[in-house]
Amino acid sequence: MDDDMQAMEVRDHEIERLLESYARARLLPDPTATARTRARVMREARLQFEAARIAFHVAPAIARASHRSMIRRVAMPLLAASVWTGIAVGSISAAQAGGPLYSTRMWVENGMLPASGMSRMTAELGRLDVRLAEAYAASVRGDPLAVQAALDAYSFIATEALAAAAGDDALEAVVAAALDNHRAVLTAVAASLAEKGNDVAAAAVEASIQRAIDRNTAVVDRIGSSGAGSGNPNGTGSTGSGNT
């Protein structure tokens, strides 16, 4: 009996030892595994914290960059427009009488004229009117150089118009009427320039104005006398096209 009890106690003790060993092996966490798990959890926590911190600092910068990009997209067309406006304004100013592009402007105008006939003459007389307006405007602001530039262009255009009208009574009469009207404007230009007190420059320009007036007078007289003397008993002009 005692042997049986002793054997049972030994067996129970062995079972208890085995259960404790199993519990330690299976139920208690391994220190290495626990350390790995703790490290992984801490790493994930740090990554989430860093991501939140970076997002907190980067988001305003992204918003500012987006805002700047929007401003840039709006501002660039405005800047380009202002640049082109400045270029256009500068070009227009340079093409005024006395400006460095004035002669280029005259060349462009001449290239755009109709080929011949009354349409070309009408365009030429329109250019003469513009040159007189430029000369008068320059005289009002006291700019003798601009006045002289406009007068030089006026003289050149008048010569071209007279050459184009030569031999055509109708065109010559149109030119003569325009030049006759221009004498009053040229006189006004001379008077306006004299009022500005720049006697030396005004005297030189006034000499050009007087030459233009004298030339216009001579042309008007010549064309007038030619028209009066070219009639025939049938009342036709020199071109023979005046029958009614």
mmCIF file of C-alpha atoms in Angstrom:
data_model
loop_
_atom_site.group_PDB
_atom_site.id
_atom_site.type_symbol
_atom_site.label_atom_id
_atom_site.label_comp_id
_atom_site.label_asym_id
_atom_site.label_seq_id
_atom_site.Cartn_x
_atom_site.Cartn_y
_atom_site.Cartn_z
ATOM 1 C CA MET A 1 0.000 0.000 0.000
ATOM 2 C CA ASP A 2 2.743 2.377 0.963
ATOM 3 C CA ASP A 3 4.599 1.530 -2.209
ATOM 4 C CA ASP A 4 1.542 2.296 -4.290
ATOM 5 C CA MET A 5 1.024 5.655 -2.598
ATOM 6 C CA GLN A 6 4.658 6.528 -3.020
ATOM 7 C CA ALA A 7 4.521 5.599 -6.684
ATOM 8 C CA MET A 8 1.439 7.795 -7.185
ATOM 9 C CA GLU A 9 3.131 10.735 -5.476
ATOM 10 C CA VAL A 10 6.155 10.353 -7.737
ATOM 11 C CA ARG A 11 3.902 10.179 -10.780
ATOM 12 C CA ASP A 12 1.901 13.214 -9.696
ATOM 13 C CA HIS A 13 5.076 15.156 -9.080
ATOM 14 C CA GLU A 14 6.342 14.239 -12.527
ATOM 15 C CA ILE A 15 3.042 15.284 -14.111
ATOM 16 C CA GLU A 16 3.170 18.597 -12.234
ATOM 17 C CA ARG A 17 6.733 19.169 -13.425
ATOM 18 C CA LEU A 18 5.761 18.420 -17.017
ATOM 19 C CA LEU A 19 2.776 20.786 -16.805
ATOM 20 C CA GLU A 20 4.986 23.561 -15.424
ATOM 21 C CA SER A 21 7.515 22.989 -18.196
ATOM 22 C CA TYR A 22 4.742 23.076 -20.801
ATOM 23 C CA ALA A 23 3.318 26.247 -19.309
ATOM 24 C CA ARG A 24 6.702 27.931 -19.315
ATOM 25 C CA ALA A 25 7.340 26.870 -22.905
ATOM 26 C CA ARG A 26 3.906 27.563 -24.354
ATOM 27 C CA LEU A 27 2.121 30.045 -22.149
ATOM 28 C CA LEU A 28 4.844 32.411 -20.879
ATOM 29 C CA PRO A 29 6.214 34.841 -23.552
ATOM 30 C CA ASP A 30 9.756 34.344 -24.756
ATOM 31 C CA PRO A 31 11.952 37.352 -23.771
ATOM 32 C CA THR A 32 13.439 37.555 -27.259
ATOM 33 C CA ALA A 33 10.041 37.366 -28.921
ATOM 34 C CA THR A 34 8.686 39.906 -26.460
ATOM 35 C CA ALA A 35 11.561 42.263 -27.250
ATOM 36 C CA ARG A 36 10.971 41.872 -30.985
ATOM 37 C CA THR A 37 7.261 42.543 -30.594
ATOM 38 C CA ARG A 38 7.893 45.569 -28.401
ATOM 39 C CA ALA A 39 10.419 46.946 -30.901
ATOM 40 C CA ARG A 40 7.985 46.454 -33.784
ATOM 41 C CA VAL A 41 5.180 48.201 -31.895
ATOM 42 C CA MET A 42 7.440 51.103 -30.940
ATOM 43 C CA ARG A 43 8.683 51.432 -34.536
ATOM 44 C CA GLU A 44 5.142 51.580 -35.894
ATOM 45 C CA ALA A 45 4.231 54.154 -33.259
ATOM 46 C CA ARG A 46 7.251 56.286 -34.137
ATOM 47 C CA LEU A 47 6.458 56.045 -37.864
ATOM 48 C CA GLN A 48 2.888 57.173 -37.290
ATOM 49 C CA PHE A 49 4.069 60.017 -35.073
ATOM 50 C CA GLU A 50 6.656 61.147 -37.642
ATOM 51 C CA ALA A 51 4.104 60.916 -40.445
ATOM 52 C CA ALA A 52 1.697 63.109 -38.506
ATOM 53 C CA ARG A 53 4.454 65.600 -37.659
ATOM 54 C CA ILE A 54 5.666 65.770 -41.273
ATOM 55 C CA ALA A 55 2.124 66.202 -42.538
ATOM 56 C CA PHE A 56 1.586 69.009 -40.030
ATOM 57 C CA HIS A 57 4.621 70.911 -41.311
ATOM 58 C CA VAL A 58 4.374 70.028 -44.999
ATOM 59 C CA ALA A 59 0.658 70.669 -45.520
ATOM 60 C CA PRO A 60 0.928 74.477 -45.116
ATOM 61 C CA ALA A 61 3.927 74.516 -47.461
ATOM 62 C CA ILE A 62 1.966 72.539 -50.042
ATOM 63 C CA ALA A 63 -0.965 74.895 -49.619
ATOM 64 C CA ARG A 64 1.330 77.905 -50.020
ATOM 65 C CA ALA A 65 2.961 76.339 -53.073
ATOM 66 C CA SER A 66 -0.454 75.656 -54.570
ATOM 67 C CA HIS A 67 -1.479 79.232 -53.794
ATOM 68 C CA ARG A 68 1.722 80.559 -55.337
ATOM 69 C CA SER A 69 1.177 78.333 -58.352
ATOM 70 C CA MET A 70 -2.323 79.723 -58.760
ATOM 71 C CA ILE A 71 -1.031 83.280 -58.404
ATOM 72 C CA ARG A 72 1.716 82.499 -60.908
ATOM 73 C CA ARG A 73 -0.779 81.076 -63.391
ATOM 74 C CA VAL A 74 -2.861 84.229 -63.084
ATOM 75 C CA ALA A 75 0.068 86.639 -62.966
ATOM 76 C CA MET A 76 2.030 85.307 -65.933
ATOM 77 C CA PRO A 77 -0.580 86.238 -68.576
ATOM 78 C CA LEU A 78 -0.972 89.643 -66.937
ATOM 79 C CA LEU A 79 2.789 90.114 -66.906
ATOM 80 C CA ALA A 80 3.050 89.062 -70.551
ATOM 81 C CA ALA A 81 0.229 91.427 -71.464
ATOM 82 C CA SER A 82 1.883 94.310 -69.635
ATOM 83 C CA VAL A 83 5.202 93.583 -71.351
ATOM 84 C CA TRP A 84 3.588 93.526 -74.781
ATOM 85 C CA THR A 85 1.639 96.660 -73.920
ATOM 86 C CA GLY A 86 4.892 98.363 -72.969
ATOM 87 C CA ILE A 87 6.489 97.206 -76.206
ATOM 88 C CA ALA A 88 3.496 98.398 -78.209
ATOM 89 C CA VAL A 89 3.424 101.764 -76.451
ATOM 90 C CA GLY A 90 7.171 102.160 -76.959
ATOM 91 C CA SER A 91 6.860 101.238 -80.623
ATOM 92 C CA ILE A 92 4.005 103.670 -81.150
ATOM 93 C CA SER A 93 5.975 106.425 -79.445
ATOM 94 C CA ALA A 94 9.057 105.644 -81.541
ATOM 95 C CA ALA A 95 6.955 105.813 -84.716
ATOM 96 C CA GLN A 96 5.741 109.345 -84.024
ATOM 97 C CA ALA A 97 7.160 112.314 -85.922
ATOM 98 C CA GLY A 98 10.808 112.725 -84.970
ATOM 99 C CA GLY A 99 11.007 109.204 -83.490
ATOM 100 C CA PRO A 100 13.548 106.586 -84.633
ATOM 101 C CA LEU A 101 10.859 104.474 -86.338
ATOM 102 C CA TYR A 102 9.151 107.355 -88.139
ATOM 103 C CA SER A 103 10.860 106.686 -91.463
ATOM 104 C CA THR A 104 9.991 102.990 -91.143
ATOM 105 C CA ARG A 105 6.386 103.957 -90.607
ATOM 106 C CA MET A 106 6.455 106.066 -93.773
ATOM 107 C CA TRP A 107 7.901 103.129 -95.697
ATOM 108 C CA VAL A 108 5.173 100.782 -94.420
ATOM 109 C CA GLU A 109 2.455 103.310 -95.279
ATOM 110 C CA ASN A 110 3.837 103.686 -98.784
ATOM 111 C CA GLY A 111 3.904 99.935 -99.299
ATOM 112 C CA MET A 112 0.227 99.636 -98.366
ATOM 113 C CA LEU A 113 -1.016 102.232 -100.882
ATOM 114 C CA PRO A 114 -3.319 101.212 -103.746
ATOM 115 C CA ALA A 115 -1.578 100.740 -107.069
ATOM 116 C CA SER A 116 -2.886 103.775 -108.950
ATOM 117 C CA GLY A 117 -5.870 105.913 -109.816
ATOM 118 C CA MET A 118 -8.188 107.902 -107.613
ATOM 119 C CA SER A 119 -8.011 105.352 -104.772
ATOM 120 C CA ARG A 120 -4.255 105.852 -104.505
ATOM 121 C CA MET A 121 -4.616 109.626 -104.728
ATOM 122 C CA THR A 122 -7.221 109.619 -101.954
ATOM 123 C CA ALA A 123 -4.851 107.604 -99.766
ATOM 124 C CA GLU A 124 -1.944 109.960 -100.522
ATOM 125 C CA LEU A 125 -4.025 113.018 -99.627
ATOM 126 C CA GLY A 126 -5.050 111.308 -96.399
ATOM 127 C CA ARG A 127 -1.381 110.817 -95.567
ATOM 128 C CA LEU A 128 -0.743 114.515 -96.267
ATOM 129 C CA ASP A 129 -3.498 115.426 -93.809
ATOM 130 C CA VAL A 130 -1.932 113.184 -91.162
ATOM 131 C CA ARG A 131 1.501 114.748 -91.671
ATOM 132 C CA LEU A 132 0.026 118.238 -91.260
ATOM 133 C CA ALA A 133 -1.737 117.132 -88.079
ATOM 134 C CA GLU A 134 1.550 115.757 -86.746
ATOM 135 C CA ALA A 135 3.370 118.976 -87.626
ATOM 136 C CA TYR A 136 0.754 121.112 -85.913
ATOM 137 C CA ALA A 137 0.686 118.917 -82.784
ATOM 138 C CA ALA A 138 4.490 119.103 -82.570
ATOM 139 C CA SER A 139 4.393 122.896 -82.957
ATOM 140 C CA VAL A 140 1.882 123.183 -80.114
ATOM 141 C CA ARG A 141 4.156 121.245 -77.752
ATOM 142 C CA GLY A 142 7.220 123.172 -78.969
ATOM 143 C CA ASP A 143 9.050 120.288 -80.654
ATOM 144 C CA PRO A 144 10.759 121.727 -83.757
ATOM 145 C CA LEU A 145 12.496 118.439 -84.607
ATOM 146 C CA ALA A 146 9.165 116.639 -84.817
ATOM 147 C CA VAL A 147 7.736 119.521 -86.861
ATOM 148 C CA GLN A 148 10.636 119.257 -89.307
ATOM 149 C CA ALA A 149 10.286 115.469 -89.570
ATOM 150 C CA ALA A 150 6.574 115.781 -90.319
ATOM 151 C CA LEU A 151 7.228 118.533 -92.887
ATOM 152 C CA ASP A 152 9.897 116.455 -94.627
ATOM 153 C CA ALA A 153 7.464 113.551 -94.872
ATOM 154 C CA TYR A 154 4.748 115.937 -96.087
ATOM 155 C CA SER A 155 7.017 117.287 -98.818
ATOM 156 C CA PHE A 156 7.972 113.785 -99.982
ATOM 157 C CA ILE A 157 4.351 112.600 -100.108
ATOM 158 C CA ALA A 158 3.252 115.766 -101.932
ATOM 159 C CA THR A 159 5.944 115.211 -104.559
ATOM 160 C CA GLU A 160 4.836 111.592 -104.998
ATOM 161 C CA ALA A 161 1.193 112.648 -105.303
ATOM 162 C CA LEU A 162 2.010 115.273 -107.931
ATOM 163 C CA ALA A 163 4.022 112.753 -109.933
ATOM 164 C CA ALA A 164 1.177 110.233 -109.775
ATOM 165 C CA ALA A 165 -1.355 112.862 -110.882
ATOM 166 C CA ALA A 166 0.712 114.176 -113.796
ATOM 167 C CA GLY A 167 -1.165 114.032 -117.073
ATOM 168 C CA ASP A 168 -4.559 113.386 -115.470
ATOM 169 C CA ASP A 169 -6.628 116.568 -115.215
ATOM 170 C CA ALA A 170 -9.017 115.118 -112.638
ATOM 171 C CA LEU A 171 -6.257 113.911 -110.314
ATOM 172 C CA GLU A 172 -4.272 117.130 -110.715
ATOM 173 C CA ALA A 173 -7.342 119.158 -109.779
ATOM 174 C CA VAL A 174 -7.819 117.063 -106.633
ATOM 175 C CA VAL A 175 -4.169 117.546 -105.636
ATOM 176 C CA ALA A 176 -4.309 121.289 -106.328
ATOM 177 C CA ALA A 177 -7.414 121.709 -104.157
ATOM 178 C CA ALA A 178 -5.808 119.808 -101.277
ATOM 179 C CA LEU A 179 -2.517 121.733 -101.441
ATOM 180 C CA ASP A 180 -4.438 125.004 -101.604
ATOM 181 C CA ASN A 181 -6.233 124.115 -98.359
ATOM 182 C CA HIS A 182 -2.971 123.028 -96.752
ATOM 183 C CA ARG A 183 -1.438 126.504 -97.029
ATOM 184 C CA ALA A 184 -3.628 127.765 -94.199
ATOM 185 C CA VAL A 185 -2.612 124.851 -91.970
ATOM 186 C CA LEU A 186 1.080 125.386 -92.715
ATOM 187 C CA THR A 187 0.713 129.046 -91.766
ATOM 188 C CA ALA A 188 -0.896 127.982 -88.468
ATOM 189 C CA VAL A 189 2.001 125.599 -87.795
ATOM 190 C CA ALA A 190 4.518 128.419 -88.305
ATOM 191 C CA ALA A 191 2.577 130.756 -85.999
ATOM 192 C CA SER A 192 2.239 128.128 -83.266
ATOM 193 C CA LEU A 193 5.935 127.289 -83.373
ATOM 194 C CA ALA A 194 6.941 130.964 -83.239
ATOM 195 C CA GLU A 195 4.970 131.386 -80.014
ATOM 196 C CA LYS A 196 7.203 128.863 -78.217
ATOM 197 C CA GLY A 197 10.212 131.215 -78.243
ATOM 198 C CA ASN A 198 12.804 128.831 -79.717
ATOM 199 C CA ASP A 199 13.870 131.353 -82.327
ATOM 200 C CA VAL A 200 16.771 129.435 -83.918
ATOM 201 C CA ALA A 201 14.900 126.171 -84.387
ATOM 202 C CA ALA A 202 11.679 127.982 -85.221
ATOM 203 C CA ALA A 203 13.408 130.026 -87.916
ATOM 204 C CA ALA A 204 14.798 126.906 -89.596
ATOM 205 C CA VAL A 205 11.455 125.140 -89.487
ATOM 206 C CA GLU A 206 9.587 128.233 -90.614
ATOM 207 C CA ALA A 207 11.840 128.352 -93.663
ATOM 208 C CA SER A 208 10.756 124.796 -94.503
ATOM 209 C CA ILE A 209 7.138 125.764 -93.925
ATOM 210 C CA GLN A 210 7.487 128.748 -96.232
ATOM 211 C CA ARG A 211 9.041 126.556 -98.920
ATOM 212 C CA ALA A 212 6.096 124.167 -98.623
ATOM 213 C CA ILE A 213 3.651 127.071 -98.898
ATOM 214 C CA ASP A 214 5.472 128.476 -101.934
ATOM 215 C CA ARG A 215 5.565 125.038 -103.573
ATOM 216 C CA ASN A 216 1.849 124.527 -102.969
ATOM 217 C CA THR A 217 1.076 127.970 -104.389
ATOM 218 C CA ALA A 218 3.152 127.282 -107.496
ATOM 219 C CA VAL A 219 1.470 123.917 -108.018
ATOM 220 C CA VAL A 220 -1.997 125.392 -107.602
ATOM 221 C CA ASP A 221 -1.199 128.208 -110.034
ATOM 222 C CA ARG A 222 0.365 125.847 -112.568
ATOM 223 C CA ILE A 223 -2.462 123.344 -112.490
ATOM 224 C CA GLY A 224 -5.036 126.120 -112.535
ATOM 225 C CA SER A 225 -3.505 127.825 -115.560
ATOM 226 C CA SER A 226 -3.000 124.483 -117.295
ATOM 227 C CA GLY A 227 -6.629 123.581 -116.776
ATOM 228 C CA ALA A 228 -7.826 126.946 -118.043
ATOM 229 C CA GLY A 229 -5.664 126.758 -121.167
ATOM 230 C CA SER A 230 -6.295 123.141 -122.035
ATOM 231 C CA GLY A 231 -9.972 123.517 -122.847
ATOM 232 C CA ASN A 232 -11.285 123.218 -126.416
ATOM 233 C CA PRO A 233 -14.459 124.411 -128.107
ATOM 234 C CA ASN A 234 -16.219 121.243 -127.036
ATOM 235 C CA GLY A 235 -15.350 121.958 -123.365
ATOM 236 C CA THR A 236 -13.219 118.837 -122.908
ATOM 237 C CA GLY A 237 -10.004 118.641 -120.900
ATOM 238 C CA SER A 238 -6.609 117.541 -122.037
ATOM 239 C CA THR A 239 -7.527 113.889 -121.611
ATOM 240 C CA GLY A 240 -10.410 114.204 -124.011
ATOM 241 C CA SER A 241 -12.724 112.499 -121.502
ATOM 242 C CA GLY A 242 -14.812 115.458 -120.381
ATOM 243 C CA ASN A 243 -17.803 115.150 -122.806
ATOM 244 C CA THR A 244 -21.163 115.585 -121.115
#
